[in-house]
Coordinates of C-alpha atoms in Angstrom, one line a residue:
X1 CA -23.9 -6.7 -21.4
X2 CA -20.7 -5.3 -22.9
X3 CA -22.2 -2.8 -25.4
X4 CA -25.6 -2.1 -24.1
X5 CA -26.5 1.4 -22.8
X6 CA -26.5 1.3 -19.1
X7 CA -29.9 2.0 -17.5
X8 CA -29.2 1.0 -13.9
X9 CA -26.1 1.5 -11.9
X10 CA -25.1 -2.2 -11.9
X11 CA -21.8 -3.4 -13.4
X12 CA -20.6 -6.9 -14.1
X13 CA -17.2 -7.4 -12.4
X14 CA -14.8 -10.0 -13.8
X15 CA -13.3 -10.8 -10.4
X16 CA -10.6 -13.4 -9.9
X17 CA -10.7 -16.0 -12.6
X18 CA -9.9 -19.5 -11.2
X19 CA -11.0 -23.0 -11.9
X20 CA -13.8 -24.6 -9.9
X21 CA -11.2 -26.9 -8.3
X22 CA -9.0 -24.1 -7.3
X23 CA -11.8 -21.9 -5.7
X24 CA -11.6 -23.3 -2.2
X25 CA -7.8 -23.3 -1.9
X26 CA -7.6 -19.8 -3.4
X27 CA -10.3 -18.6 -1.0
X28 CA -8.6 -20.1 2.0
X29 CA -5.1 -18.7 1.1
X30 CA -6.5 -15.2 0.4
X31 CA -8.5 -15.3 3.7
X32 CA -5.4 -16.4 5.7
X33 CA -3.3 -13.6 4.0
X34 CA -6.0 -11.0 4.8
X35 CA -6.2 -12.2 8.5
X36 CA -2.4 -12.0 8.7
X37 CA -2.2 -8.5 7.2
X38 CA -5.0 -7.1 9.5
X39 CA -3.6 -8.7 12.7
X40 CA 0.0 -7.9 12.0
X41 CA -0.6 -4.3 11.0
X42 CA -3.2 -3.4 13.6
X43 CA -1.0 -5.3 16.2
X44 CA 2.0 -3.1 15.2
X45 CA 0.0 0.0 15.6
X46 CA -1.3 -1.0 19.0
X47 CA 2.2 -2.1 20.1
X48 CA 3.7 1.3 19.2
X49 CA 0.8 3.3 20.7
X50 CA 0.9 1.3 24.0
X51 CA 4.7 1.3 24.5
X52 CA 5.9 4.8 25.4
X53 CA 9.5 3.9 24.5
X54 CA 8.3 3.5 20.9
X55 CA 6.8 7.0 20.8
X56 CA 9.5 8.3 18.4
X57 CA 9.0 9.8 15.0
X58 CA 10.3 6.7 13.1
X59 CA 7.9 4.3 14.8
X60 CA 5.0 6.8 14.6
X61 CA 5.6 7.0 10.9
X62 CA 5.5 3.2 10.8
X63 CA 2.0 3.5 12.0
X64 CA 1.0 5.4 8.9
X65 CA 2.3 2.7 6.7
X66 CA 0.5 0.0 8.8
X67 CA -2.8 1.9 8.7
X68 CA -2.4 2.4 4.9
X69 CA -1.6 -1.4 4.4
X70 CA -4.7 -2.4 6.4
X71 CA -6.8 0.2 4.6
X72 CA -5.8 -0.9 1.1
X73 CA -6.1 -4.7 1.8
X74 CA -9.6 -4.1 3.2
X75 CA -10.6 -2.2 0.0
X76 CA -9.6 -5.2 -2.1
X77 CA -9.5 -8.7 -0.4
X78 CA -13.0 -8.9 1.1
X79 CA -14.6 -8.1 -2.3
X80 CA -12.4 -10.8 -4.0
X81 CA -13.4 -13.3 -1.4
X82 CA -17.1 -12.6 -1.8
X83 CA -16.8 -12.8 -5.6
X84 CA -15.2 -16.3 -5.3
X85 CA -18.3 -17.5 -3.7
X86 CA -20.6 -16.7 -6.7
X87 CA -20.3 -17.7 -10.4
X88 CA -18.5 -15.3 -12.8
X89 CA -21.9 -14.4 -14.4
X90 CA -23.3 -13.1 -11.1
X91 CA -20.5 -10.9 -9.9
X92 CA -22.4 -7.7 -9.9
X93 CA -21.3 -4.4 -8.3
X94 CA -23.0 -1.1 -7.9
X95 CA -21.3 1.7 -9.8
X96 CA -20.9 3.8 -6.6
X97 CA -19.3 0.8 -4.8
X98 CA -17.0 0.4 -7.8
X99 CA -15.9 4.0 -7.6
X100 CA -15.4 3.8 -3.9
X101 CA -13.2 0.7 -4.3
X102 CA -11.1 2.3 -7.1
X103 CA -10.7 5.5 -5.1
X104 CA -9.6 3.6 -1.9
X105 CA -7.1 1.4 -3.8
X106 CA -5.6 4.4 -5.7
X107 CA -5.4 6.4 -2.5
X108 CA -3.6 3.5 -0.7
X109 CA -1.1 3.1 -3.6
X110 CA -0.4 6.8 -3.7
X111 CA -0.1 7.1 0.0
X112 CA 2.4 4.3 0.1
X113 CA 4.7 6.5 -1.9
X114 CA 4.1 9.7 0.0
X115 CA 4.5 8.1 3.4
X116 CA 7.8 6.4 2.3
X117 CA 9.0 9.8 1.2
X118 CA 8.5 11.4 4.6
X119 CA 10.0 8.2 6.2
X120 CA 13.1 8.7 4.0
X121 CA 13.2 12.4 5.2
X122 CA 13.1 11.2 8.8
X123 CA 16.1 8.9 8.3
X124 CA 18.0 11.7 6.5
X125 CA 17.5 14.1 9.4
X126 CA 18.4 11.3 12.0
X127 CA 21.6 10.3 10.3
X128 CA 22.8 13.5 8.6
X129 CA 21.7 15.9 11.3
X130 CA 21.6 13.9 14.5
X131 CA 22.1 16.9 16.8
X132 CA 19.1 18.8 15.4
X133 CA 16.9 15.7 15.0
X134 CA 14.9 16.3 18.2
X135 CA 14.4 19.9 17.3
X136 CA 13.3 19.2 13.7
X137 CA 11.3 16.0 14.1
X138 CA 9.0 17.1 16.8
X139 CA 5.5 15.5 17.4
X140 CA 3.9 18.5 15.6
X141 CA 6.2 18.0 12.6
X142 CA 5.4 14.3 12.5
X143 CA 1.7 15.1 12.5
X144 CA 2.1 17.7 9.8
X145 CA 4.2 15.5 7.6
X146 CA 1.8 12.6 8.0
X147 CA -1.2 14.8 7.2
X148 CA 0.5 16.3 4.2
X149 CA 1.3 12.8 2.8
X150 CA -2.3 11.7 3.1
X151 CA -3.7 15.0 1.8
X152 CA -1.5 15.2 -1.3
X153 CA -2.5 11.7 -2.2
X154 CA -6.2 12.4 -1.5
X155 CA -6.4 15.5 -3.7
X156 CA -4.4 13.7 -6.5
X157 CA -6.6 10.7 -6.5
X158 CA -9.8 12.8 -6.1
X159 CA -9.1 14.7 -9.4
X160 CA -8.1 11.3 -11.0
X161 CA -11.4 9.7 -10.1
X162 CA -13.5 12.9 -10.8
X163 CA -12.3 12.9 -14.4
X164 CA -13.6 9.3 -14.8
X165 CA -16.9 9.8 -13.0
X166 CA -17.8 12.8 -15.2
X167 CA -17.9 10.5 -18.3
X168 CA -21.2 9.0 -19.5
X169 CA -21.3 5.2 -19.7
X170 CA -22.1 2.9 -22.6
X171 CA -20.8 -0.3 -21.1
X172 CA -21.5 -2.3 -18.0
X173 CA -18.7 -4.9 -17.8
X174 CA -15.4 -4.5 -16.0
X175 CA -12.7 -6.9 -17.3
X176 CA -10.5 -6.7 -14.2
X177 CA -10.4 -8.6 -10.9
X178 CA -11.4 -5.3 -9.1
X179 CA -12.4 -1.7 -9.9
X180 CA -9.7 0.8 -10.7
X181 CA -9.5 4.1 -12.6
X182 CA -8.7 2.6 -16.0
X183 CA -11.7 0.1 -15.7
X184 CA -14.0 3.0 -14.9
X185 CA -13.2 5.3 -17.8
X186 CA -13.2 2.4 -20.2
X187 CA -16.9 2.1 -19.5
X188 CA -17.4 5.3 -21.6
X189 CA -17.6 5.7 -25.3
X190 CA -16.4 9.3 -25.0
X191 CA -12.9 10.6 -25.6
X192 CA -10.7 9.8 -22.6
X193 CA -7.7 11.9 -23.8
X194 CA -7.9 14.1 -20.7
X195 CA -8.0 11.0 -18.4
X196 CA -5.0 9.6 -20.1
X197 CA -3.0 12.9 -20.0
X198 CA -3.8 13.4 -16.3
X199 CA -3.2 9.8 -15.4
X200 CA 0.2 9.9 -17.1
X201 CA 1.1 13.1 -15.4
X202 CA -0.1 11.8 -12.1
X203 CA 2.0 8.7 -12.4
X204 CA 5.1 10.6 -13.6
X205 CA 4.9 13.2 -10.8
X206 CA 4.2 10.6 -8.0
X207 CA 6.9 8.0 -9.1
X208 CA 9.4 10.7 -10.2
X209 CA 9.1 12.5 -6.8
X210 CA 9.2 9.2 -4.9
X211 CA 12.1 7.7 -6.7
X212 CA 14.0 11.0 -6.9
X213 CA 13.6 11.9 -3.2
X214 CA 14.4 8.4 -1.9
X215 CA 17.4 8.1 -4.2
X216 CA 18.8 11.6 -3.3
X217 CA 18.2 10.9 0.4
X218 CA 20.1 7.6 0.5
X219 CA 23.0 9.0 -1.6
X220 CA 23.4 11.7 1.0
X221 CA 23.1 9.2 3.9
X222 CA 25.7 7.0 2.2
X223 CA 28.0 10.0 1.7
X224 CA 27.8 10.8 5.4
X225 CA 28.5 7.3 6.4
X226 CA 31.5 7.0 4.2
X227 CA 33.0 10.4 5.3
X228 CA 32.3 9.9 9.0
X229 CA 33.7 6.3 9.3
X230 CA 31.8 6.0 12.5
X231 CA 30.9 2.4 13.1
X232 CA 28.0 3.2 15.5
X233 CA 26.5 5.6 13.0
X234 CA 27.0 3.2 10.1
X235 CA 25.4 0.4 12.0
X236 CA 22.4 2.5 12.9
X237 CA 22.0 3.7 9.4
X238 CA 22.3 0.2 8.0
X239 CA 19.7 -1.1 10.5
X240 CA 17.0 1.5 10.0
X241 CA 17.6 2.4 6.4
X242 CA 17.7 -1.2 5.2
X243 CA 14.1 -1.7 6.6
X244 CA 12.8 1.4 4.8
X245 CA 14.6 0.6 1.6
X246 CA 13.4 -3.0 1.6
X247 CA 9.8 -1.9 1.9
X248 CA 10.3 0.7 -0.8
X249 CA 11.9 -1.8 -3.2
X250 CA 9.2 -4.4 -2.7
X251 CA 6.5 -1.9 -3.5
X252 CA 8.3 -0.4 -6.4
X253 CA 9.1 -3.8 -7.9
X254 CA 5.4 -4.9 -7.6
X255 CA 4.3 -1.8 -9.4
X256 CA 7.0 -2.1 -12.1
X257 CA 5.9 -5.6 -12.9
X258 CA 2.3 -4.4 -13.6
X259 CA 3.6 -1.6 -15.9
X260 CA 5.9 -4.0 -17.7
X261 CA 3.1 -6.5 -18.3
X262 CA 1.0 -3.8 -20.1
X263 CA 3.4 -4.1 -23.0
X264 CA 2.4 -7.7 -23.5
X265 CA -1.3 -7.9 -24.3
X266 CA -1.2 -11.8 -24.4
X267 CA -0.2 -11.7 -20.7
X268 CA -3.4 -10.0 -19.6
X269 CA -4.1 -12.8 -17.0
X270 CA -0.6 -12.4 -15.5
X271 CA -1.0 -8.6 -15.4
X272 CA -4.3 -9.0 -13.6
X273 CA -2.7 -11.4 -11.1
X274 CA 0.2 -9.0 -10.6
X275 CA -2.2 -6.1 -9.9
X276 CA -3.8 -8.2 -7.0
X277 CA -0.3 -9.1 -5.7
X278 CA 0.6 -5.4 -5.7
X279 CA -2.1 -4.8 -3.0
X280 CA -1.4 -8.0 -1.1
X281 CA 2.4 -8.8 -1.0
X282 CA 3.7 -5.4 0.3
X283 CA 1.1 -5.2 3.2
X284 CA 2.0 -8.8 4.1
X285 CA 5.7 -8.3 4.0
X286 CA 6.0 -4.8 5.6
X287 CA 5.2 -5.8 9.2
X288 CA 7.5 -8.8 8.9
X289 CA 10.4 -6.6 7.8
X290 CA 9.6 -4.0 10.5
X291 CA 9.2 -6.7 13.2
X292 CA 12.3 -8.7 12.4
X293 CA 14.7 -5.9 11.4
X294 CA 14.0 -3.1 13.8
X295 CA 15.6 -4.2 17.1
X296 CA 13.3 -2.1 19.4
X297 CA 10.1 -3.4 17.8
X298 CA 11.4 -7.0 17.8
X299 CA 12.3 -6.8 21.5
X300 CA 8.8 -5.4 22.4
X301 CA 7.1 -8.1 20.4
X302 CA 9.1 -10.8 22.2
X303 CA 8.4 -9.1 25.5
X304 CA 4.6 -9.2 24.8
X305 CA 4.7 -12.8 23.8
X306 CA 6.8 -13.7 26.9
X307 CA 4.3 -12.0 29.1
X308 CA 1.4 -13.8 27.6
X309 CA 3.3 -17.1 27.9
X310 CA 4.1 -16.4 31.6
X311 CA 0.4 -15.5 32.3
X312 CA -0.9 -18.6 30.6
X313 CA 1.6 -20.8 32.5
X314 CA 0.6 -19.1 35.8
X315 CA -3.1 -19.7 35.1
X316 CA -2.4 -23.4 34.5
X317 CA -0.6 -23.7 37.8

C-alpha cells in the first residue's frame, strides 16, 4: 500500500503501536486521561462562567486555554482509542478526516502559544501598570485579544495545510500515530520544498514570537518587582505569574523533546510517543496547575465541593 497510486481517498494509519498484552491497559489509561481532561477543563470553564467574582480578564483568558485543551485532546485521543480496538492492518482513515485531524491538532498547538502570549500581556499590565489595568483590560479588549489569538493561529495553520492538500498523492500509508502536516505532504511524490520553507518559517515565527514576548514580559515584571520592593506586589506576581510560566514551560518542554528526537532517526518510536504526550500532558496538567495555584479558583472549587457534600448529607438525613 506504500507505493501504489491512490485511487480512493482511504489511507492506512499506523496508529499507536502497542503489544497485544498492553492494548487493554493503554486503552484504559488513555480513556481515563481523556475523561479527566474533558471534565477538568469543561468544569473550569463552567466554574468561571457561573461565578461572577471570577469574571476578570485573567480568569476569562484561562477559559481560552481550557477550551483549547479540550479541543486538541478531542481531535486526538478518541481516534487513538478507536484504533486500539482494531488490528494495525485495518486502521483506515478517510483522507478528508485525516486533513481535519491534522488541521485541528496544529490549530490547537498554535493557539496554545498565541493564547499564552496574551496571558503574558495581561500579567504585564496587571503588575507593571496596575492603576491602568481596569482601563486597558476591558471586556472588549479581552474579546479582541482572544479572537486575535485564535484568528492568527487559524490563518497560519490554514496556509500550512493548504500547501499540503494541493499536492497529488502517490502513497496511502501514514507512518505516525495520528495525522499531521508532515504525514500529509509525505504522501506526495512531488517536490515539497515550499512546504518545508513555509513550515520552517511558521515554526520560527510562532516560537520566536512566543518565547521572545514571554521572556521580555517576565523580565519587565521581574524588574518592577525588584525596584518596587513591595511584598504584596511581589506575592501577587509570584502567585499568578508562576502559574502562567509553569504552563508555558510544560508546553515548551514537550515540544522541544519532539524537535530534539528528530535528530535521532533510531528513536522514531520515542518521537512518536512524545508527539502524543505533547497533546496529552499539557491539557491534563494545566487545570491542575490553575486549580491548585490560583487561590480564587481553588477557593471556588472547594466551595462547590462543600456545597455538594452538604447537599448529599442533607438528603441522607
